[in-house]
mmCIF file of C-alpha atoms in Angstrom:
data_model
loop_
_atom_site.group_PDB
_atom_site.id
_atom_site.type_symbol
_atom_site.label_atom_id
_atom_site.label_comp_id
_atom_site.label_asym_id
_atom_site.label_seq_id
_atom_site.Cartn_x
_atom_site.Cartn_y
_atom_site.Cartn_z
ATOM 1 C CA MET V 866 36.531 17.792 -57.665
ATOM 2 C CA THR V 867 36.696 18.269 -61.432
ATOM 3 C CA ILE V 868 38.525 20.689 -63.682
ATOM 4 C CA THR V 869 36.378 22.989 -65.837
ATOM 5 C CA ASP V 870 38.113 25.386 -68.242
ATOM 6 C CA GLY V 871 41.261 24.976 -66.215
ATOM 7 C CA MET V 872 39.501 25.918 -62.964
ATOM 8 C CA PRO V 873 38.656 23.474 -60.147
ATOM 9 C CA SER V 874 34.996 22.923 -59.257
ATOM 10 C CA PHE V 875 33.296 20.785 -56.629
ATOM 11 C CA ASP V 876 31.102 17.809 -57.477
ATOM 12 C CA ARG V 877 28.332 18.463 -54.965
ATOM 13 C CA ARG V 878 26.720 15.037 -55.353
ATOM 14 C CA GLY V 879 30.019 13.225 -54.911
ATOM 15 C CA PHE V 880 30.945 15.355 -51.898
ATOM 16 C CA LEU V 881 27.670 14.559 -50.132
ATOM 17 C CA LYS V 882 28.035 10.844 -50.918
ATOM 18 C CA ALA V 883 31.573 10.841 -49.504
ATOM 19 C CA ALA V 884 30.394 12.624 -46.396
ATOM 20 C CA GLY V 885 27.628 10.065 -45.920
ATOM 21 C CA THR V 886 30.059 7.142 -46.103
ATOM 22 C CA GLY V 887 32.487 8.714 -43.658
ATOM 23 C CA LEU V 888 35.155 9.499 -46.216
ATOM 24 C CA VAL V 889 34.935 13.155 -45.299
ATOM 25 C CA THR V 890 35.478 13.847 -41.611
ATOM 26 C CA LEU V 891 35.908 16.986 -39.562
ATOM 27 C CA ALA V 892 38.770 17.324 -37.152
ATOM 28 C CA ALA V 893 37.536 17.021 -33.631
ATOM 29 C CA GLY V 894 37.832 20.366 -31.855
ATOM 30 C CA PRO V 895 39.060 20.775 -28.308
ATOM 31 C CA ALA V 896 36.585 20.449 -25.489
ATOM 32 C CA LEU V 897 34.979 23.756 -24.542
ATOM 33 C CA ALA V 898 37.008 25.359 -21.754
ATOM 34 C CA ARG V 899 35.199 27.145 -18.975
ATOM 35 C CA ALA V 900 36.870 29.983 -17.099
ATOM 36 C CA PRO V 901 35.601 32.203 -14.296
ATOM 37 C CA LEU V 902 34.441 35.694 -15.215
ATOM 38 C CA ALA V 903 37.183 38.288 -14.740
ATOM 39 C CA GLY V 904 34.868 40.583 -12.781
ATOM 40 C CA THR V 905 37.102 43.623 -13.227
ATOM 41 C CA GLN V 906 37.960 46.041 -16.007
ATOM 42 C CA VAL V 907 41.450 46.431 -17.448
ATOM 43 C CA PRO V 908 43.406 49.466 -16.160
ATOM 44 C CA GLY V 909 42.051 52.822 -17.312
ATOM 45 C CA LEU V 910 45.022 53.817 -19.460
ATOM 46 C CA TYR V 911 45.558 54.998 -23.019
ATOM 47 C CA ARG V 912 48.904 56.085 -24.469
ATOM 48 C CA MET V 913 49.724 58.207 -27.514
ATOM 49 C CA LYS V 914 52.532 60.352 -28.903
ATOM 50 C CA VAL V 915 52.522 64.065 -29.692
ATOM 51 C CA GLY V 916 55.681 64.395 -31.716
ATOM 52 C CA THR V 917 58.357 63.084 -29.335
ATOM 53 C CA ILE V 918 56.220 63.680 -26.223
ATOM 54 C CA GLU V 919 54.386 60.732 -24.694
ATOM 55 C CA VAL V 920 50.877 61.289 -23.322
ATOM 56 C CA THR V 921 49.065 58.798 -21.105
ATOM 57 C CA ALA V 922 45.382 59.239 -20.310
ATOM 58 C CA ILE V 923 44.664 57.986 -16.785
ATOM 59 C CA LEU V 924 41.062 57.384 -15.714
ATOM 60 C CA ASP V 925 39.942 58.439 -12.237
ATOM 61 C CA GLY V 926 36.356 57.173 -12.632
ATOM 62 C CA HIS V 927 33.031 58.746 -13.502
ATOM 63 C CA LEU V 928 30.288 61.053 -12.281
ATOM 64 C CA ASP V 929 26.566 60.800 -12.983
ATOM 65 C CA LEU V 930 25.412 64.337 -13.714
ATOM 66 C CA PRO V 931 21.710 65.190 -13.423
ATOM 67 C CA GLN V 932 20.375 66.722 -16.618
ATOM 68 C CA ALA V 933 18.916 69.458 -14.415
ATOM 69 C CA LEU V 934 22.467 70.819 -14.024
ATOM 70 C CA PHE V 935 22.174 72.235 -17.563
ATOM 71 C CA PRO V 936 19.773 75.168 -17.074
ATOM 72 C CA LYS V 937 19.145 75.803 -20.784
ATOM 73 C CA ALA V 938 18.348 72.173 -21.573
ATOM 74 C CA THR V 939 14.755 71.082 -22.098
ATOM 75 C CA ASP V 940 13.293 67.561 -22.208
ATOM 76 C CA GLY V 941 12.293 68.102 -25.820
ATOM 77 C CA GLU V 942 15.923 68.738 -26.769
ATOM 78 C CA THR V 943 17.861 66.347 -24.521
ATOM 79 C CA GLY V 944 15.974 63.220 -25.594
ATOM 80 C CA PRO V 945 16.919 63.431 -29.303
ATOM 81 C CA LEU V 946 20.511 64.305 -28.392
ATOM 82 C CA LEU V 947 20.751 61.220 -26.164
ATOM 83 C CA ASP V 948 19.204 59.115 -28.944
ATOM 84 C CA ARG V 949 21.762 60.460 -31.399
ATOM 85 C CA ALA V 950 24.565 59.432 -29.037
ATOM 86 C CA ALA V 951 22.964 55.977 -28.495
ATOM 87 C CA LEU V 952 22.562 56.771 -24.801
ATOM 88 C CA PRO V 953 19.536 55.956 -22.639
ATOM 89 C CA ARG V 954 16.989 58.649 -21.912
ATOM 90 C CA ALA V 955 17.936 58.662 -18.249
ATOM 91 C CA PRO V 956 17.777 61.562 -15.793
ATOM 92 C CA HIS V 957 21.591 61.438 -15.461
ATOM 93 C CA VAL V 958 24.390 61.579 -18.015
ATOM 94 C CA ASN V 959 27.681 59.775 -17.482
ATOM 95 C CA SER V 960 30.662 62.114 -17.192
ATOM 96 C CA PRO V 961 34.104 60.502 -16.928
ATOM 97 C CA VAL V 962 36.893 62.068 -14.886
ATOM 98 C CA ASN V 963 40.198 61.901 -16.762
ATOM 99 C CA THR V 964 43.735 62.962 -15.887
ATOM 100 C CA TYR V 965 46.788 63.083 -18.135
ATOM 101 C CA LEU V 966 50.429 62.157 -17.624
ATOM 102 C CA ILE V 967 52.856 63.927 -19.957
ATOM 103 C CA ASN V 968 56.415 62.678 -20.442
ATOM 104 C CA THR V 969 58.372 65.347 -22.298
ATOM 105 C CA GLY V 970 61.601 63.357 -22.076
ATOM 106 C CA ASP V 971 62.978 65.790 -19.504
ATOM 107 C CA ARG V 972 59.964 66.219 -17.229
ATOM 108 C CA LEU V 973 57.152 63.990 -16.015
ATOM 109 C CA VAL V 974 54.039 66.146 -15.757
ATOM 110 C CA MET V 975 50.537 65.391 -14.459
ATOM 111 C CA ILE V 976 47.593 67.491 -15.630
ATOM 112 C CA ASP V 977 44.977 67.328 -12.860
ATOM 113 C CA THR V 978 44.814 64.589 -10.249
ATOM 114 C CA GLY V 979 41.265 63.302 -9.892
ATOM 115 C CA THR V 980 39.190 63.032 -6.740
ATOM 116 C CA ALA V 981 41.016 60.769 -4.242
ATOM 117 C CA THR V 982 38.414 59.648 -1.657
ATOM 118 C CA ALA V 983 36.270 62.776 -1.744
ATOM 119 C CA MET V 984 33.507 61.973 -4.217
ATOM 120 C CA GLY V 985 32.266 58.433 -3.863
ATOM 121 C CA PRO V 986 32.958 54.852 -4.950
ATOM 122 C CA THR V 987 32.870 55.430 -8.724
ATOM 123 C CA LEU V 988 35.932 57.675 -8.506
ATOM 124 C CA GLY V 989 39.419 57.771 -7.011
ATOM 125 C CA LEU V 990 41.052 55.335 -9.422
ATOM 126 C CA MET V 991 43.934 57.595 -10.459
ATOM 127 C CA PRO V 992 46.512 56.191 -7.979
ATOM 128 C CA LYS V 993 45.763 52.602 -8.998
ATOM 129 C CA ASN V 994 45.885 53.399 -12.706
ATOM 130 C CA LEU V 995 49.002 55.546 -12.325
ATOM 131 C CA ALA V 996 50.710 52.550 -10.736
ATOM 132 C CA ALA V 997 49.515 50.337 -13.595
ATOM 133 C CA SER V 998 51.201 52.776 -16.009
ATOM 134 C CA GLY V 999 54.543 52.031 -14.357
ATOM 135 C CA VAL V 1000 54.937 55.437 -12.713
ATOM 136 C CA THR V 1001 55.255 56.154 -8.990
ATOM 137 C CA PRO V 1002 54.093 59.467 -7.477
ATOM 138 C CA ASP V 1003 57.631 60.450 -6.453
ATOM 139 C CA GLN V 1004 58.687 60.429 -10.122
ATOM 140 C CA VAL V 1005 56.279 63.240 -11.072
ATOM 141 C CA ASP V 1006 58.082 66.585 -11.437
ATOM 142 C CA VAL V 1007 55.177 68.970 -12.068
ATOM 143 C CA VAL V 1008 51.404 68.959 -11.594
ATOM 144 C CA LEU V 1009 49.510 71.389 -13.817
ATOM 145 C CA VAL V 1010 46.083 72.332 -12.471
ATOM 146 C CA THR V 1011 43.299 73.266 -14.881
ATOM 147 C CA HIS V 1012 41.190 74.526 -11.966
ATOM 148 C CA MET V 1013 40.645 73.835 -8.282
ATOM 149 C CA HIS V 1014 37.380 71.887 -8.201
ATOM 150 C CA PRO V 1015 37.594 68.734 -6.050
ATOM 151 C CA ASP V 1016 37.484 66.306 -8.986
ATOM 152 C CA HIS V 1017 40.690 67.933 -10.267
ATOM 153 C CA VAL V 1018 42.824 68.695 -7.191
ATOM 154 C CA ASN V 1019 41.773 66.331 -4.398
ATOM 155 C CA GLY V 1020 44.240 63.769 -5.739
ATOM 156 C CA LEU V 1021 47.077 66.139 -4.818
ATOM 157 C CA ILE V 1022 47.011 64.868 -1.239
ATOM 158 C CA THR V 1023 46.747 61.594 0.652
ATOM 159 C CA PRO V 1024 43.841 60.943 3.059
ATOM 160 C CA ASP V 1025 45.992 62.269 5.926
ATOM 161 C CA GLY V 1026 46.763 65.532 4.094
ATOM 162 C CA LYS V 1027 50.296 64.810 2.915
ATOM 163 C CA PRO V 1028 51.466 65.494 -0.675
ATOM 164 C CA PHE V 1029 50.629 62.544 -2.903
ATOM 165 C CA PHE V 1030 53.360 63.759 -5.271
ATOM 166 C CA PRO V 1031 56.187 64.350 -2.774
ATOM 167 C CA ASN V 1032 58.678 65.848 -5.250
ATOM 168 C CA ALA V 1033 56.329 67.785 -7.541
ATOM 169 C CA GLU V 1034 55.836 71.490 -8.108
ATOM 170 C CA VAL V 1035 52.177 72.499 -8.504
ATOM 171 C CA VAL V 1036 51.329 75.086 -11.173
ATOM 172 C CA VAL V 1037 48.002 76.958 -11.133
ATOM 173 C CA ALA V 1038 46.668 80.203 -12.566
ATOM 174 C CA GLY V 1039 47.019 83.088 -10.131
ATOM 175 C CA ALA V 1040 43.378 84.092 -10.614
ATOM 176 C CA GLU V 1041 42.298 80.557 -9.769
ATOM 177 C CA TYR V 1042 44.451 80.270 -6.670
ATOM 178 C CA GLY V 1043 43.438 83.734 -5.497
ATOM 179 C CA PHE V 1044 39.725 82.957 -5.796
ATOM 180 C CA TRP V 1045 39.711 79.626 -3.942
ATOM 181 C CA THR V 1046 42.015 80.779 -1.137
ATOM 182 C CA ASP V 1047 40.235 84.089 -0.503
ATOM 183 C CA GLN V 1048 38.623 83.832 2.927
ATOM 184 C CA ALA V 1049 36.298 86.783 2.282
ATOM 185 C CA ILE V 1050 34.910 85.180 -0.884
ATOM 186 C CA MET V 1051 34.519 81.845 0.899
ATOM 187 C CA SER V 1052 32.643 83.426 3.813
ATOM 188 C CA GLN V 1053 30.084 84.906 1.410
ATOM 189 C CA ALA V 1054 29.483 81.607 -0.413
ATOM 190 C CA PRO V 1055 26.559 79.309 0.485
ATOM 191 C CA LYS V 1056 27.421 76.749 3.164
ATOM 192 C CA ASP V 1057 27.408 73.799 0.740
ATOM 193 C CA VAL V 1058 29.745 75.666 -1.623
ATOM 194 C CA GLN V 1059 32.150 76.535 1.188
ATOM 195 C CA ALA V 1060 33.137 72.852 1.269
ATOM 196 C CA PHE V 1061 34.571 73.283 -2.236
ATOM 197 C CA PHE V 1062 36.754 76.138 -0.977
ATOM 198 C CA GLN V 1063 37.929 74.093 2.000
ATOM 199 C CA MET V 1064 38.860 71.095 -0.154
ATOM 200 C CA ALA V 1065 40.709 73.305 -2.649
ATOM 201 C CA GLN V 1066 42.689 74.999 0.111
ATOM 202 C CA ALA V 1067 43.564 71.674 1.764
ATOM 203 C CA ALA V 1068 44.720 70.189 -1.540
ATOM 204 C CA VAL V 1069 47.290 72.873 -2.325
ATOM 205 C CA LYS V 1070 48.358 73.779 1.234
ATOM 206 C CA PRO V 1071 51.260 71.307 1.667
ATOM 207 C CA TYR V 1072 52.739 72.390 -1.664
ATOM 208 C CA ALA V 1073 52.386 76.088 -0.845
ATOM 209 C CA ASP V 1074 53.858 75.523 2.622
ATOM 210 C CA SER V 1075 56.964 73.907 1.103
ATOM 211 C CA ASN V 1076 57.376 76.595 -1.596
ATOM 212 C CA ARG V 1077 56.428 74.157 -4.349
ATOM 213 C CA LEU V 1078 53.455 76.076 -5.722
ATOM 214 C CA ARG V 1079 53.866 78.361 -8.731
ATOM 215 C CA ARG V 1080 51.168 80.810 -9.805
ATOM 216 C CA ILE V 1081 51.054 81.799 -13.458
ATOM 217 C CA SER V 1082 49.494 84.948 -14.852
ATOM 218 C CA ALA V 1083 47.797 83.747 -18.041
ATOM 219 C CA ASP V 1084 48.904 82.270 -21.363
ATOM 220 C CA GLY V 1085 52.539 81.259 -21.696
ATOM 221 C CA GLU V 1086 54.972 78.363 -21.479
ATOM 222 C CA VAL V 1087 54.875 76.548 -18.137
ATOM 223 C CA VAL V 1088 57.415 73.799 -18.902
ATOM 224 C CA PRO V 1089 59.256 73.242 -22.177
ATOM 225 C CA GLY V 1090 56.749 71.925 -24.698
ATOM 226 C CA ILE V 1091 53.637 72.834 -22.659
ATOM 227 C CA THR V 1092 51.881 76.209 -22.809
ATOM 228 C CA ALA V 1093 49.011 77.493 -20.670
ATOM 229 C CA VAL V 1094 45.846 78.635 -22.488
ATOM 230 C CA ALA V 1095 43.393 80.782 -20.516
ATOM 231 C CA ALA V 1096 39.781 79.571 -20.754
ATOM 232 C CA PRO V 1097 37.834 81.385 -18.014
ATOM 233 C CA GLY V 1098 34.183 80.925 -17.176
ATOM 234 C CA HIS V 1099 33.940 77.519 -15.593
ATOM 235 C CA THR V 1100 36.057 79.051 -12.830
ATOM 236 C CA PRO V 1101 37.806 82.439 -12.742
ATOM 237 C CA GLY V 1102 41.216 81.040 -13.709
ATOM 238 C CA HIS V 1103 40.222 77.917 -15.621
ATOM 239 C CA THR V 1104 43.200 76.967 -17.812
ATOM 240 C CA GLY V 1105 43.930 74.556 -20.646
ATOM 241 C CA TYR V 1106 47.381 73.297 -21.581
ATOM 242 C CA ARG V 1107 48.685 73.023 -25.127
ATOM 243 C CA ILE V 1108 51.290 70.298 -25.718
ATOM 244 C CA ALA V 1109 53.398 70.784 -28.837
ATOM 245 C CA SER V 1110 56.235 68.825 -30.401
ATOM 246 C CA GLY V 1111 57.328 69.096 -34.021
ATOM 247 C CA ASN V 1112 54.204 69.796 -36.079
ATOM 248 C CA GLN V 1113 51.834 68.001 -33.675
ATOM 249 C CA GLN V 1114 49.672 69.487 -30.928
ATOM 250 C CA LEU V 1115 47.293 68.338 -28.220
ATOM 251 C CA LEU V 1116 45.125 70.773 -26.266
ATOM 252 C CA VAL V 1117 44.159 69.465 -22.823
ATOM 253 C CA TRP V 1118 41.228 71.789 -22.310
ATOM 254 C CA GLY V 1119 40.023 70.867 -18.816
ATOM 255 C CA ASP V 1120 36.280 71.341 -18.283
ATOM 256 C CA ILE V 1121 35.263 72.992 -21.543
ATOM 257 C CA VAL V 1122 32.766 70.107 -21.890
ATOM 258 C CA HIS V 1123 30.987 68.165 -19.132
ATOM 259 C CA ALA V 1124 28.457 66.235 -21.215
ATOM 260 C CA ALA V 1125 29.631 65.425 -24.737
ATOM 261 C CA ALA V 1126 26.178 64.330 -25.886
ATOM 262 C CA PHE V 1127 24.816 67.813 -25.153
ATOM 263 C CA GLN V 1128 27.446 70.504 -25.404
ATOM 264 C CA PHE V 1129 29.002 69.857 -28.820
ATOM 265 C CA ALA V 1130 25.549 70.185 -30.341
ATOM 266 C CA LYS V 1131 24.574 72.988 -27.950
ATOM 267 C CA PRO V 1132 27.711 75.006 -27.109
ATOM 268 C CA ASP V 1133 25.646 77.605 -25.247
ATOM 269 C CA TRP V 1134 24.493 75.000 -22.704
ATOM 270 C CA SER V 1135 26.611 75.765 -19.664
ATOM 271 C CA ILE V 1136 26.548 73.673 -16.502
ATOM 272 C CA ALA V 1137 25.331 75.037 -13.169
ATOM 273 C CA PHE V 1138 28.864 74.615 -11.746
ATOM 274 C CA ASP V 1139 30.191 77.315 -14.096
ATOM 275 C CA SER V 1140 31.007 80.402 -12.066
ATOM 276 C CA ASP V 1141 30.091 82.582 -15.071
ATOM 277 C CA GLN V 1142 27.901 80.669 -17.496
ATOM 278 C CA ASN V 1143 28.044 83.229 -20.289
ATOM 279 C CA THR V 1144 31.837 83.454 -20.160
ATOM 280 C CA ALA V 1145 32.069 79.653 -20.012
ATOM 281 C CA ALA V 1146 29.927 79.367 -23.141
ATOM 282 C CA ALA V 1147 32.095 81.953 -24.909
ATOM 283 C CA SER V 1148 35.268 80.022 -23.980
ATOM 284 C CA ARG V 1149 33.674 76.790 -25.197
ATOM 285 C CA LYS V 1150 32.709 78.265 -28.567
ATOM 286 C CA ARG V 1151 36.179 79.784 -28.957
ATOM 287 C CA MET V 1152 37.842 76.442 -28.194
ATOM 288 C CA PHE V 1153 35.526 74.565 -30.551
ATOM 289 C CA ASP V 1154 36.145 77.021 -33.370
ATOM 290 C CA MET V 1155 39.920 77.091 -32.871
ATOM 291 C CA THR V 1156 40.401 73.318 -32.628
ATOM 292 C CA ALA V 1157 38.052 72.576 -35.526
ATOM 293 C CA THR V 1158 39.640 75.224 -37.766
ATOM 294 C CA ASP V 1159 43.241 74.345 -36.925
ATOM 295 C CA ARG V 1160 42.592 70.588 -36.613
ATOM 296 C CA ILE V 1161 44.090 70.450 -33.132
ATOM 297 C CA THR V 1162 43.489 67.220 -31.253
ATOM 298 C CA VAL V 1163 41.889 67.801 -27.860
ATOM 299 C CA ALA V 1164 41.781 66.024 -24.519
ATOM 300 C CA GLY V 1165 39.069 66.743 -21.974
ATOM 301 C CA MET V 1166 38.616 65.782 -18.364
ATOM 302 C CA HIS V 1167 34.951 64.883 -18.907
ATOM 303 C CA LEU V 1168 35.005 63.491 -22.440
ATOM 304 C CA PRO V 1169 34.444 59.731 -22.864
ATOM 305 C CA PHE V 1170 37.671 57.992 -21.807
ATOM 306 C CA PRO V 1171 40.402 58.407 -22.928
ATOM 307 C CA GLY V 1172 38.867 61.787 -23.659
ATOM 308 C CA ILE V 1173 40.995 62.370 -26.746
ATOM 309 C CA GLY V 1174 39.780 63.191 -30.235
ATOM 310 C CA ASN V 1175 38.932 65.944 -32.690
ATOM 311 C CA VAL V 1176 36.249 68.589 -32.947
ATOM 312 C CA VAL V 1177 34.538 68.932 -36.324
ATOM 313 C CA ARG V 1178 31.845 71.310 -37.487
ATOM 314 C CA ASP V 1179 28.347 69.912 -37.876
ATOM 315 C CA GLY V 1180 26.202 72.571 -39.524
ATOM 316 C CA ASP V 1181 25.934 75.430 -37.053
ATOM 317 C CA ALA V 1182 27.166 73.213 -34.208
ATOM 318 C CA TYR V 1183 29.974 70.712 -33.629
ATOM 319 C CA ARG V 1184 30.592 67.054 -32.936
ATOM 320 C CA PHE V 1185 33.361 65.066 -31.323
ATOM 321 C CA VAL V 1186 35.268 62.308 -33.149
ATOM 322 C CA PRO V 1187 37.111 60.092 -30.634
ATOM 323 C CA VAL V 1188 40.634 58.954 -31.388
ATOM 324 C CA SER V 1189 40.911 55.325 -32.480
ATOM 325 C CA TRP V 1190 43.291 52.954 -30.702
ATOM 326 C CA ARG V 1191 46.670 52.705 -32.324
ATOM 327 C CA PRO V 1192 50.156 51.701 -31.247
ATOM 328 C CA ILE V 1193 52.464 54.533 -30.290
#
């Protein structure tokens, strides 16, 4: 090495000569270590703060939804949307199933409970992931239900029909509870749909029987720091829950979106499971507009895990910007 204008520089020829004579050596690295493949994923958990409130996203698993479930979708439109999301042009779209644990400091609150054993091997992970979060079911004070579809309430009970959350009060919109427990409505439903009614009734029965089920009318505070937000259409009493602390908010909006690759770009694309597709689309557009305008962070049960992020306008449509990992 020489000094040029006060700055060091390398003598390339001298360096190569030294290397050739062994004067320059490289430290021997450690032998390559082989380890078995882990074979499993880390627990499906993500934690964040909303003011002083702690929110933990808990993954239950995923569904594969046929594109045919979106009646307004056409092959000419879905392909480019899947390309834009870097997803394969497959006949199914992946739809996660998320639940949320809210620690207000005074109450431990679950929002939805996943599927338990009702919907196949890719689901039912909530109990395992809840345990990995350090929480036991008996510690949960309140379960808030967005709606009574099986991928949201089946986790309320154990396989033998006992309460999975033995000390919890269950909160659900009165319109939702009334619809799914109405025997006359169930009797008029197609046979395959009647199973949804039966599962919903079984899930809430032990809580109702022990006077631990509270029906709410519409918007309003359900526990300190958490307010119900009516969002009908997917089901008659479909409800979101707004978490607020200080100047921060998080809107857990339930099933406003089932396929992120499609419905942010096409808010009028409702899914066949919506009880009223036009009302569901209107609720979706209202939620998109409100959260984009007011910059409210959202959490969705079928958004890519952890299902938390922000809605931004994209021309005449919208797009979803997932939250980035950060320490709490």
